[in-house]
């Protein structure tokens, strides 16, 4: 199973033109400077925006083909989407949010347990912390039993400690999900930590040399892990 | 004091409020979220009763709902009875006249909802209609309540438009505002004064309720 994307779209400052494949059980991280078209790509995959040309297909099923006038609406793509900011429904409590579109209501209970937020079950989104809200948002996305999981800078609004904790949780959880995951970030540390594959996007194009140009990579003698020395937050995170 | 006009006013306000909440919600949704040619023309048309004298609105309704008007003719052909000078006639007039008061707070409430919440609902599998019912409406309760209260007060106080369309038939179209006018004309100041006095606390209580709603909305934000 794979997610195949080949899209072109004219944006105000540049043309978006990308083509890539995200394979099953892999996390593909779209990285690049803010305003480079990453969120537009993920929104096109979700069906929230349409490209000028191109196609999006999952496992051979065409979700979008501009040439053939095929457009499957987001409602029918069965995907999980965690947005940049909190988009939990304010009128529902945590359980209501997760069970909102749950395939089976038992899934909602199970997710509450797995993500350690069962005690927040009856709280409203404004009564819980930012980290708890994003945990809840991930549960909400997973409760639908999605075919593809899309995460658009899900931890960007969180403090460093919570962010690191949630990254660890996501990385641990990733191996249990057998679906393609597309993760958008502008944070190099996050990309290096989470990604199975990294795709740098700069001004709407795949810029394979962007990582090398942006950071100088060395190998830490203690851990043998790749480190980016020109990224100041790196020392805090890893 | 005559209680029948006051009862009719309250009945009219209740009917107008219920009808307008149902009618205005989809219209406010279209105005808040859709883009189409002529949207501003439609919005101006809906708001026209705000800018016109009530007698002008009443006059056009009289023409349209009269036996020679399109609506009146169709109604008479279907039911065998006229629309003018009936309770239903003044209810329709009140609905048209109060439409902008229902639309504006609702539209403002709908526009305040973060678009990403709607997108989130779509991605979670909800149709546009289901999103309207399950996400937009529950998150616009204060705006909808404000619409309902404004329509209720406005319908209670309507005069010119109702007089044009319904005249003053006791038990049918003679609402409190018309009864007060007639009592004053007949120099029956006691009757006019008593009836006016009953309307003041009702309107005042509803205005207090609106203030409270606005306060809770701003505290919530």
Coordinates of C-alpha atoms in Angstrom, one line a residue:
Chain A
X1 CA 0.0 0.0 0.0
X2 CA 1.4 3.4 -0.9
X3 CA 0.4 7.0 -1.3
X4 CA 1.4 8.4 -4.7
X5 CA 1.4 12.1 -5.3
X6 CA 2.1 14.1 -8.5
X7 CA 0.8 17.6 -8.3
X8 CA 1.2 21.1 -9.7
X9 CA -0.4 24.2 -8.4
X10 CA 0.3 27.9 -9.0
X11 CA 0.7 29.7 -5.6
X12 CA 1.1 33.4 -5.1
X13 CA 4.9 33.5 -4.9
X14 CA 6.0 30.3 -6.7
X15 CA 4.7 27.2 -8.5
X16 CA 4.2 24.1 -6.5
X17 CA 5.5 21.1 -8.5
X18 CA 6.2 17.8 -6.6
X19 CA 6.0 14.1 -7.2
X20 CA 6.7 11.5 -4.6
X21 CA 5.5 8.2 -3.1
X22 CA 4.9 7.5 0.6
X23 CA 5.1 3.8 1.3
X24 CA 3.1 1.8 3.9
X25 CA 4.5 1.7 7.4
X26 CA 6.9 4.6 6.5
X27 CA 6.9 8.1 7.9
X28 CA 7.7 10.6 5.2
X29 CA 8.7 13.9 6.6
X30 CA 8.2 17.0 4.4
X31 CA 10.7 19.5 5.6
X32 CA 11.6 23.0 4.5
X33 CA 11.3 26.6 5.4
X34 CA 7.9 28.0 6.4
X35 CA 5.8 29.1 3.5
X36 CA 7.4 26.6 1.1
X37 CA 4.2 24.8 0.2
X38 CA 4.4 21.8 2.6
X39 CA 1.0 22.5 4.1
X40 CA -0.5 23.0 0.7
X41 CA 0.7 19.5 -0.3
X42 CA -0.8 17.9 2.8
X43 CA -4.1 19.8 2.2
X44 CA -4.2 18.5 -1.4
X45 CA -3.6 15.0 -0.1
X46 CA -6.5 15.5 2.3
X47 CA -8.8 16.9 -0.4
X48 CA -9.1 20.3 1.3
X49 CA -7.5 22.0 -1.7
X50 CA -7.3 21.1 -5.4
X51 CA -4.1 21.4 -7.5
X52 CA -4.1 22.8 -11.0
X53 CA -2.7 19.6 -12.5
X54 CA -1.8 16.1 -11.3
X55 CA -3.1 13.2 -9.3
X56 CA -3.2 11.7 -5.8
X57 CA -3.7 7.9 -5.5
X58 CA -3.8 5.6 -2.5
X59 CA -3.1 1.9 -3.1
X60 CA -4.2 2.2 -6.8
X61 CA -7.4 4.0 -5.9
X62 CA -7.5 7.5 -7.5
X63 CA -8.4 10.1 -5.0
X64 CA -7.8 12.9 -7.4
X65 CA -7.0 13.2 -11.1
X66 CA -7.4 16.7 -12.5
X67 CA -7.0 15.5 -16.1
X68 CA -9.8 12.9 -15.7
X69 CA -11.9 15.2 -13.4
X70 CA -11.8 12.7 -10.6
X71 CA -12.1 14.2 -7.1
X72 CA -12.9 12.1 -4.1
X73 CA -14.0 14.5 -1.3
X74 CA -12.1 14.5 2.0
X75 CA -15.1 12.7 3.7
X76 CA -14.5 9.6 1.6
X77 CA -10.7 9.4 1.7
X78 CA -10.7 7.9 5.2
X79 CA -7.6 9.7 6.5
X80 CA -6.5 11.0 9.8
X81 CA -5.3 14.6 9.8
X82 CA -3.7 16.3 12.8
X83 CA -3.7 20.1 12.2
X84 CA -1.0 22.6 13.1
X85 CA -3.2 24.2 15.8
X86 CA -5.7 22.6 18.1
X87 CA -8.8 21.8 16.1
X88 CA -10.7 19.9 18.7
X89 CA -14.4 20.6 18.8
X90 CA -14.9 23.0 21.8
X91 CA -18.5 21.9 22.5
X92 CA -17.4 18.3 23.1
X93 CA -15.4 16.8 25.9
X94 CA -12.3 14.7 25.2
X95 CA -14.2 11.5 24.8
X96 CA -16.8 13.1 22.6
X97 CA -14.0 14.5 20.4
X98 CA -12.3 11.1 20.0
X99 CA -15.6 9.2 19.6
X100 CA -16.8 11.8 17.1
X101 CA -16.0 9.7 14.1
X102 CA -14.7 6.6 15.7
X103 CA -15.1 3.5 13.6
X104 CA -16.1 1.6 16.8
X105 CA -16.7 3.4 20.1
X106 CA -14.5 0.9 21.9
X107 CA -11.6 2.3 19.8
X108 CA -12.1 5.7 21.6
X109 CA -11.8 4.0 25.0
X110 CA -8.7 2.1 23.9
X111 CA -7.0 5.2 22.5
X112 CA -7.7 7.1 25.7
X113 CA -5.9 4.3 27.6
X114 CA -3.0 4.0 25.1
X115 CA -2.3 7.7 25.1
X116 CA -2.7 8.0 28.9
X117 CA -5.5 10.5 28.8
X118 CA -8.3 8.4 30.2
X119 CA -8.5 10.7 33.3
X120 CA -9.3 13.6 31.0
X121 CA -12.3 11.8 29.4
X122 CA -14.9 14.3 30.6
X123 CA -12.9 17.5 30.3
X124 CA -13.5 20.1 27.6
X125 CA -10.6 21.0 25.3
X126 CA -10.1 24.4 27.0
X127 CA -9.7 22.7 30.4
X128 CA -6.6 20.7 29.3
X129 CA -3.0 21.6 28.4
X130 CA -1.6 22.0 24.9
X131 CA 0.2 18.7 25.0
X132 CA -3.0 16.9 26.2
X133 CA -5.0 18.6 23.4
X134 CA -2.6 17.3 20.8
X135 CA -2.6 13.8 22.2
X136 CA -6.4 14.0 22.0
X137 CA -6.1 15.3 18.4
X138 CA -3.9 12.3 17.4
X139 CA -6.4 10.0 19.1
X140 CA -9.2 11.7 17.2
X141 CA -7.4 11.1 13.9
X142 CA -6.6 7.5 14.7
X143 CA -10.1 6.6 16.0
X144 CA -11.3 6.7 12.4
X145 CA -9.0 3.9 11.5
X146 CA -7.4 5.9 8.8
X147 CA -5.8 4.6 5.6
X148 CA -3.3 7.4 5.7
X149 CA -2.2 9.6 8.6
X150 CA -1.3 13.3 7.9
X151 CA 0.4 15.4 10.6
X152 CA 0.9 19.1 9.9
X153 CA 3.4 20.5 12.4
X154 CA 1.4 18.9 15.2
X155 CA 3.7 19.9 18.0
X156 CA 4.8 23.4 16.8
X157 CA 2.7 25.2 19.4
X158 CA 4.1 23.2 22.3
X159 CA 6.9 23.9 24.8
X160 CA 10.2 22.1 24.2
X161 CA 9.7 19.5 27.0
X162 CA 6.2 18.5 26.0
X163 CA 7.2 18.5 22.3
X164 CA 10.1 16.1 23.0
X165 CA 7.8 13.8 25.0
X166 CA 5.2 13.7 22.3
X167 CA 7.8 13.1 19.6
X168 CA 9.0 10.1 21.6
X169 CA 5.4 8.8 21.9
X170 CA 4.8 9.3 18.2
X171 CA 8.0 7.5 17.3
X172 CA 7.1 4.6 19.6
X173 CA 3.5 4.5 18.2
X174 CA 4.6 4.7 14.6
X175 CA 5.8 1.1 14.5
X176 CA 2.4 -0.1 15.6
X177 CA 0.6 1.6 12.7
X178 CA 0.7 -0.1 9.4
X179 CA -0.1 2.9 7.2
X180 CA 1.7 5.6 5.3
X181 CA 2.3 8.7 7.5
X182 CA 3.1 12.1 6.0
X183 CA 4.6 14.5 8.6
X184 CA 5.1 18.2 7.9
X185 CA 7.7 20.2 9.9
X186 CA 10.2 23.0 9.5
X187 CA 12.2 21.6 12.4
X188 CA 15.3 19.7 11.3
X189 CA 15.7 17.9 14.7
X190 CA 12.1 16.7 14.5
X191 CA 12.7 15.4 10.9
X192 CA 15.9 13.6 11.7
X193 CA 14.4 12.0 14.8
X194 CA 11.1 10.8 13.3
X195 CA 11.6 10.3 9.6
X196 CA 12.0 7.1 7.7
X197 CA 12.2 9.2 4.6
X198 CA 12.9 13.0 4.4
X199 CA 11.7 15.1 1.5
X200 CA 12.9 18.8 1.6
X201 CA 10.5 21.2 0.0
X202 CA 11.7 24.7 -0.9
X203 CA 9.5 27.1 -2.8
X204 CA 7.2 24.4 -4.0
X205 CA 9.9 22.1 -5.4
X206 CA 11.8 19.1 -4.0
X207 CA 15.2 20.4 -3.1
X208 CA 17.3 17.3 -2.3
X209 CA 20.4 19.4 -1.5
X210 CA 18.6 21.7 1.0
X211 CA 19.5 19.6 4.1
X212 CA 23.2 19.6 3.2
X213 CA 23.1 23.3 2.4
X214 CA 21.3 24.2 5.6
X215 CA 23.0 22.1 8.1
X216 CA 26.5 20.7 8.6
X217 CA 26.1 17.1 9.7
X218 CA 28.6 15.4 11.9
X219 CA 28.6 12.2 13.9
X220 CA 28.5 12.5 17.7
X221 CA 31.4 10.4 19.0
X222 CA 29.4 9.4 22.1
X223 CA 26.3 8.1 20.5
X224 CA 27.2 7.7 16.9
X225 CA 24.0 9.5 16.0
X226 CA 23.8 12.2 13.3
X227 CA 23.8 15.7 14.7
X228 CA 23.2 19.0 13.1
X229 CA 25.7 21.4 14.6
X230 CA 24.2 24.6 13.3
X231 CA 20.8 24.0 14.8
X232 CA 20.8 25.5 18.3
X233 CA 17.8 23.6 19.6
X234 CA 19.5 20.3 18.8
X235 CA 21.4 20.2 22.0
X236 CA 18.2 20.6 24.0
X237 CA 16.3 18.0 22.2
X238 CA 18.8 15.2 21.7
Chain B
X1 CA -57.3 46.1 30.3
X2 CA -57.8 44.1 27.2
X3 CA -55.5 41.1 27.3
X4 CA -56.3 39.7 23.8
X5 CA -53.9 42.1 21.9
X6 CA -51.1 41.3 24.3
X7 CA -51.7 37.6 23.8
X8 CA -51.7 38.0 20.0
X9 CA -48.4 40.0 20.2
X10 CA -46.8 37.2 22.2
X11 CA -48.2 34.6 19.8
X12 CA -47.0 36.5 16.8
X13 CA -43.5 37.0 18.3
X14 CA -43.3 33.2 19.1
X15 CA -44.4 32.2 15.7
X16 CA -42.0 34.7 14.0
X17 CA -39.1 33.6 16.2
X18 CA -39.5 29.9 15.6
X19 CA -40.0 30.3 11.9
X20 CA -37.1 32.7 11.5
X21 CA -34.6 30.5 13.4
X22 CA -35.4 27.7 11.0
X23 CA -35.4 29.9 7.9
X24 CA -32.5 32.2 8.8
X25 CA -30.0 29.5 9.8
X26 CA -29.5 28.1 6.2
X27 CA -29.5 31.6 4.8
X28 CA -26.9 32.8 7.3
X29 CA -24.8 29.7 6.5
X30 CA -24.9 30.6 2.8
X31 CA -24.0 34.2 3.4
X32 CA -21.2 33.3 5.9
X33 CA -19.5 30.5 3.9
X34 CA -20.5 30.7 0.2
X35 CA -19.0 32.7 -2.6
X36 CA -21.3 33.4 -5.5
X37 CA -22.2 36.1 -8.0
X38 CA -24.8 38.4 -6.6
X39 CA -24.1 37.5 -2.9
X40 CA -23.9 41.2 -1.9
X41 CA -27.1 41.9 -3.8
X42 CA -28.9 39.1 -1.9
X43 CA -27.5 40.4 1.4
X44 CA -28.6 43.9 0.7
X45 CA -32.1 42.6 -0.3
X46 CA -32.4 40.7 3.0
X47 CA -31.3 43.8 4.9
X48 CA -33.7 46.1 3.0
X49 CA -36.4 46.2 5.7
X50 CA -33.8 47.8 8.0
X51 CA -33.5 50.8 5.6
X52 CA -37.1 51.2 4.5
X53 CA -40.0 52.8 6.5
X54 CA -42.2 50.0 7.8
X55 CA -45.1 51.4 5.8
X56 CA -43.1 50.9 2.6
X57 CA -42.4 47.2 3.5
X58 CA -46.0 46.9 4.4
X59 CA -47.2 48.4 1.2
X60 CA -45.2 46.0 -1.0
X61 CA -46.3 43.0 1.1
X62 CA -49.9 44.2 0.8
X63 CA -49.5 44.2 -3.0
X64 CA -47.8 40.8 -3.2
X65 CA -50.1 39.1 -0.6
X66 CA -53.3 40.8 -2.0
X67 CA -55.8 38.9 -4.1
X68 CA -54.1 40.2 -7.3
X69 CA -50.5 39.6 -6.0
X70 CA -48.5 36.5 -6.8
X71 CA -48.4 35.1 -3.3
X72 CA -52.0 36.1 -2.4
X73 CA -53.4 34.6 -5.7
X74 CA -51.6 31.3 -5.2
X75 CA -52.6 31.1 -1.6
X76 CA -56.3 31.8 -2.4
X77 CA -56.3 29.2 -5.2
X78 CA -54.8 26.6 -2.8
X79 CA -56.8 27.3 0.3
X80 CA -59.8 29.3 -0.8
X81 CA -59.2 32.0 1.9
X82 CA -57.3 35.3 1.7
X83 CA -53.9 36.0 3.2
X84 CA -54.4 39.6 4.0
X85 CA -56.1 40.7 7.3
X86 CA -55.4 37.2 8.8
X87 CA -53.0 36.1 11.6
X88 CA -51.0 34.2 9.0
X89 CA -50.7 37.3 6.9
X90 CA -49.2 39.4 9.7
X91 CA -47.0 36.5 10.7
X92 CA -45.5 36.4 7.2
X93 CA -45.1 40.2 7.3
X94 CA -43.4 40.0 10.6
X95 CA -41.1 37.3 9.4
X96 CA -40.0 39.3 6.3
X97 CA -39.7 42.5 8.4
X98 CA -37.6 40.8 11.1
X99 CA -35.4 38.7 8.7
X100 CA -32.3 40.9 9.0
X101 CA -32.5 40.8 12.8
X102 CA -32.3 37.0 12.6
X103 CA -29.6 36.8 9.9
X104 CA -27.0 39.3 11.2
X105 CA -26.2 37.8 14.7
X106 CA -26.3 34.2 13.2
X107 CA -24.1 35.1 10.3
X108 CA -21.6 36.8 12.7
X109 CA -21.6 33.7 14.9
X110 CA -21.0 31.4 12.0
X111 CA -18.2 33.5 10.6
X112 CA -16.5 33.4 14.0
X113 CA -16.1 29.6 13.8
X114 CA -12.5 28.6 12.9
X115 CA -12.6 27.3 9.3
X116 CA -10.2 24.6 10.4
X117 CA -12.9 23.1 12.7
X118 CA -15.0 22.6 9.6
X119 CA -12.2 21.2 7.6
X120 CA -11.4 18.9 10.6
X121 CA -15.1 17.7 10.5
X122 CA -14.9 17.1 6.7
X123 CA -11.7 15.0 7.1
X124 CA -13.4 13.1 9.9
X125 CA -16.0 12.1 7.4
X126 CA -18.9 14.5 8.1
X127 CA -20.9 15.9 5.1
X128 CA -21.5 19.6 4.9
X129 CA -25.0 19.2 6.3
X130 CA -23.8 17.0 9.2
X131 CA -21.0 19.5 9.9
X132 CA -23.7 22.3 10.0
X133 CA -25.8 20.3 12.5
X134 CA -23.0 18.8 14.6
X135 CA -20.3 21.5 14.6
X136 CA -21.6 24.9 13.4
X137 CA -24.9 25.0 15.3
X138 CA -23.6 23.8 18.7
X139 CA -20.7 26.3 18.5
X140 CA -23.1 29.2 17.6
X141 CA -25.7 28.8 20.3
X142 CA -25.1 32.3 21.7
X143 CA -25.5 33.9 18.3
X144 CA -28.6 31.9 17.6
X145 CA -30.0 32.9 21.0
X146 CA -29.2 36.6 20.2
X147 CA -31.1 36.2 16.9
X148 CA -34.1 34.7 18.6
X149 CA -34.3 37.4 21.2
X150 CA -33.9 40.3 18.7
X151 CA -36.6 38.8 16.5
X152 CA -38.9 38.3 19.5
X153 CA -38.5 41.9 20.7
X154 CA -38.8 43.3 17.2
X155 CA -41.9 41.3 16.4
X156 CA -43.5 42.4 19.7
X157 CA -42.9 46.0 18.7
X158 CA -43.9 45.9 15.0
X159 CA -46.6 48.3 14.1
X160 CA -46.6 49.9 10.6
X161 CA -46.0 46.8 8.6
X162 CA -48.7 44.9 10.5
X163 CA -51.2 47.6 10.2
X164 CA -50.7 47.7 6.4
X165 CA -51.1 44.0 6.0
X166 CA -53.5 43.0 8.8
X167 CA -55.4 46.1 9.7
X168 CA -57.0 45.9 13.2
X169 CA -59.2 42.9 13.5
X170 CA -59.8 42.0 17.2
X171 CA -58.6 38.5 18.0
X172 CA -57.0 38.1 14.6
X173 CA -54.6 41.0 13.7
X174 CA -55.1 43.6 16.5
X175 CA -51.8 43.2 18.3
X176 CA -50.7 45.2 21.3
X177 CA -48.9 48.0 19.4
X178 CA -52.0 48.6 17.3
X179 CA -54.3 48.4 20.3
X180 CA -52.1 51.0 22.0
X181 CA -52.3 53.3 19.0
X182 CA -56.1 53.0 18.8
X183 CA -56.6 53.5 22.5
X184 CA -54.5 56.7 22.3
X185 CA -56.4 57.9 19.3
X186 CA -59.6 57.4 21.2
X187 CA -58.0 59.3 24.1
X188 CA -58.2 56.2 26.3
X189 CA -54.9 57.0 27.9
X190 CA -55.4 54.6 30.8
X191 CA -55.8 51.6 28.5
X192 CA -52.9 52.7 26.3
X193 CA -50.7 53.3 29.4
X194 CA -51.5 50.0 31.0
X195 CA -50.8 48.1 27.8
X196 CA -47.5 50.0 27.3
X197 CA -46.5 49.3 30.8
X198 CA -46.8 45.5 30.3
X199 CA -44.6 45.7 27.2
X200 CA -41.8 47.6 28.9
X201 CA -40.7 44.9 31.4
X202 CA -40.9 42.2 28.7
X203 CA -38.7 44.1 26.3
X204 CA -36.4 45.1 29.1
X205 CA -36.0 41.5 30.3
X206 CA -35.1 40.3 26.8
X207 CA -32.5 43.1 26.3
X208 CA -30.9 42.2 29.7
X209 CA -30.7 38.6 28.4
X210 CA -29.0 39.8 25.2
X211 CA -26.4 41.8 27.3
X212 CA -25.8 38.7 29.4
X213 CA -25.3 36.5 26.3
X214 CA -22.9 39.1 24.8
X215 CA -21.0 39.2 28.1
X216 CA -20.7 35.4 28.3
X217 CA -19.6 35.3 24.7
X218 CA -16.8 37.8 25.2
X219 CA -15.8 36.0 28.4
X220 CA -15.7 32.7 26.5
X221 CA -13.5 34.2 23.8

